Structure formats: C-alpha cells, structure tokens
Amino acid sequence: MTEAIEGYLFYEIAALLVLAAGVGFLGLMLRQPLIVSFIAVGILAGPSVLDVAQSDQQIDLLAELGIALLLFLVGLKLDFNLVRTLGPVALITGLGQVAFTSVFGFLIGLALGLDPLVAIYVAIALTFSSTIIIVKLMSDKREIDALHGRIALGFLIVQDVVVVIAMIALSAIGVGGAAAGNGAVGDVLAVLGYGLAMLLFVVLFVRYVATPLVERLARAPELLVSFAIGWAALLAAVGHYLGFGKELGGLLAGVSLASTPFREAIAARLASLRDFLLLFFFIALGASLDLSVLGASVGPAIVLSLFVLIGNPLIVLAIMGTMGYRKRTGFLAGLTVAQISEFSLIFMAMGVAIGHVPDEALGLVTLVGLVTIAASTYMITYSHQLYRIFEPLLGVFERGRPGAEPDGGAEIARPHDVIIFGLGRYGLGIASALSERGQRILGVDFSPEVVRHAKELGYDAVFGDATDPEFLAHLPLQRATWLVMAVPEHDTGVTHDDPRHALLKAARDLGYTGKTAVAAHQDATAEALATLRADLVLMPYRDAAFAAARMIAGETQVPERAIEDPDGQKELPA
C-alpha cells in the first residue's frame, strides 16, 4: 500500500513538472516571467481544471522550503551599508513610492468595499516590486548599469528593507493575536525574548564564526551549497519553533552569511534550486484558487492593477523630476515598479495563515500579480518605444534645467574627430590606440562609474544613452569624422530598440555625414548591421584571432582590420 502511495506521489510530481515545463515554454514564447507561468500551472493543476495537485502536504512542504530559501537569499544580498550609501534619490524615491502606494492603495481598497484590515494588507502587498523580474529584464537589455537601472536597483533595495520590516511586524502581530486568544500576554514577551536571543546569536556568529567557517567549506563547493541549504532550513525551523516564523528564520540565516566573501557564489549556486522549489509555492497558490470565487474579484483586480501599472511609475517620475532628473530617466526607472512581486503573495499568504484576511483577498492580490507582472514585462521590454510615444506628455515632470544627472559640459563643446559609444575594455582600447595617433576622442557611456574611470585615464568622456535622440542632438556630430559603437551586443541580435540601430538612425536624422563603425560578435549581426549602412563592421573576436594567427605565423605587420566592410573601408582614421 505504501509503495502504491509513493508511486502515485511520484507520478503526480512528474506530471506537475512536465506541465510546468510546457506552460513555462509557452510563457517564454510570450516573453513572460516564470512566476506567471508557475501560477498558471497551479490553476491548471488545481481542482478547478485538471485536479492533478492532490498531495497537499507534500507540495506545501516543498513550498515552505522554497520560501525559506528565498528569504535566505534575500538576507544574503541584504547589505544595510549599501542602503546607507545609495544616495538621496534611491532612498527618497523608494520611501516615497512605498508611502504613496500604501496610502492610496488603502483608500482604493476601502472604496472597493474591502474591510479596513484587508485593505491594509492589500495596500502593503501592492508596494512590493519583484527584484528578480526587474534585474532579469534589465540585464537582458544591458541596462543594469545605466543610470536609471542603478536608481531602480537602489529603490528596490529600499523595498527589500520594507519587506523585512513588514514580515517582522506581521510575525509579531500573529504572535500577539495568538497570545491574546489564549489570554497569555507573557507568550508575546517570550517570543520577543527568543527573537532577541536569536538575533544576538546571529551577531556573534557573524563576528566570530561565519567567515572562517565558510572559507573552510568553500574548499569543497558542493559542501558549501549543502551547508547553505541546511543552515537556511535549520534557522527557519528554529524560527518556527520559537514562534516568529520560518520566513524570519530563513532571512536571519541569509543575513548571518551576508558578510562573508562567498555570498555571491552561494547565491549564484542556489538560484536555480530556489526557482525550482518556488515552483511548488506557486503551484500550491494557484491550486488553492477557486475560479468561481475569483470571478467576483475581476473588477477590483482590474482597478488595483491599473493603479499599480500607472500610479507607481507616475509617483517615481514625479519624485525624480522634483529632484532634478530628466523625464526620460524618471520614466525608464518608474516602469520598473509597475508590478507587484512574489513577496506580495507570500505576505498575503501569511495574513491568511494568521487569520487576518480571507482566501478571497489572497485571490484578489494573485490576480493583480498576474495582470501587473504580465503587463509590466512588456512595458520594461519596450520601454524606449513607450517613451517616444509618451514623451510629449512628460514635460511637466522635468525641471527647466535638470541638474541631478551627469553633464557633458565642456567636453561636448570641444571638437572631436571620433566619438566612441561604450567605454568598456574594447571601447577604451580603441580610444587608446586612436589617441596615440593624434585623434581627438570623445567617449560616451551610460554608466556614471565608467565615465568617471575614463576621465581618470585622461579621456574626454560624458554620460549619455545612445538610444536617446535628445542627448545625441547635443553631441558635436557635425565635427566628428567617425562614430564608433562599442556597446555590448544584445542576445537577440539587431532590433529596433538595439542602441546600435537607434544610433545609426538617429545620427542620420540629425544630419550626420561622417562614417560609422559598429562592433558585432556574430556573423548574422554583422550582416544586419551592414544592411543598416554601417561603414565599418568590427568583429573583435574574429579580428583578434586573425591578428594572432598572423603573429604566430611570423608576420610582424598586423592588419588593422580582418573583415572588409560593405563600402570597402579597411581602417579607422590614422
């Protein structure tokens, strides 16, 4: 009998994994994050559709482990010193967005007829944005180091701190409610004492044990991963046993290892396991949703979704405009908060477990999550196209003379022979070689740190984005003889939002008559750039290989170029 049950459980898990892979592939084709696909899997596997997910206890166990691991990784990345050094824009924007969403979300909840306590829960849940989704999308677009990307990461860290505070408060409220029900206020004090004792233990562990222990374990990477999982599960179990929750225990486990030099390695190795275990949390969540009940939540979900999709970006845009940032930077940063996160669902699930909110409230927030995550994915992916559409309406969010962003100043006013976009190793290498030949170089990059580094090396460099026509109009294009694009290549090749495509088009629209050189890493990309009338297509890997072969063969003269461009140009100006 036991073997039959175990066999059936294996079949069930196998069916769920296959279903998750299939739905996930469909979501990938639609360019949707896995969170959306996994919730859809839960709905399909639940009693309202296929009724596959029937082993509630086993699925819940995996879901709880996934949540503990997720909070462990959050704690592992949570650097409070970083929050202190983020600067005013991240702190003010993050806190301003949280306050705005909480207050107006609560008022909208009341207007929709929600109970005040439920409205508070829903309003707080709407304040969280998904760091996982945003970082993935920004990394895919190569904008994680852009000014708006760095600002977005800054106020996402502020949100993470708010998440921690909210979950600590919720755990305390849950304990307080249980104690009040039992007539034992002393239980609350006991739990608070346990919490302080555990916090003291973590502080001592960080001070005396964490780094030497992890350094010893790091000699065997597999053991380091096993230790990290066991440590997260242990402190989560201790937190649950002492009464302040698995979530807070897992978080403290991560914080206890955050100061070690191996935290990034641990986080990278556990990311896939986290995603796998969270699959079961979203399956459990989706399977618990009653589609017949959700029908009544569609109207409120649409209202709250529109509030998140429109209200959150607008408040970020308004705050950043007041602080002196350009409307374009504020718009691109604001789009990153146009969704709620997996923490919103975990927060609501905790409220359901405590008994503060009904299942219908969790279903409402889940619907809002599905809508906002799906919609914001496209909004972030096509952010530059959206900016061009809404740009005429955004002037009210920008000062007459924005002063918070890096300024080109005198460098832009000088005449330059070559303008190089992208000041990474390849771009700086080109700049160095051309400077030695007497060429006057102006470098452009969208990372303030990279611009600062280039200036320290003695180059004229300005902060700017090649996809911004307004910025390009202020460059000395008419005096330059070459524009060189040395920016990273998109995985999807040359698309309309690719900075190389945008630069080539914008430069011609602005009357630029000089020549253009564009870097590519793949043959298909090089061909696509050639059709866009790039005068010179640079292929760093192939060119370097050709030059290395010539030197290995004993030829002392290394050619400037290995690949001819469509118009027969073979070299940059000498």
Short mmCIF file of C-alpha atoms in Angstrom, two decimals, residues 147 325 403-408 448 451 462-463:
data_model
loop_
_atom_site.label_atom_id
_atom_site.label_comp_id
_atom_site.label_asym_id
_atom_site.label_seq_id
_atom_site.Cartn_x
_atom_site.Cartn_y
_atom_site.Cartn_z
CA LEU A 147 21.68 55.48 -14.59
CA TYR A 325 16.38 64.19 -13.05
CA GLY A 403 20.70 69.25 -12.64
CA ALA A 404 20.88 65.85 -10.95
CA GLU A 405 22.28 63.88 -13.89
CA PRO A 406 25.92 63.91 -15.04
CA ASP A 407 26.54 66.68 -17.54
CA GLY A 408 28.78 66.63 -20.58
CA PRO A 448 28.46 57.15 -14.40
CA VAL A 451 32.58 57.71 -17.37
CA VAL A 462 30.35 62.20 -20.98
CA PHE A 463 27.42 60.35 -19.53
#
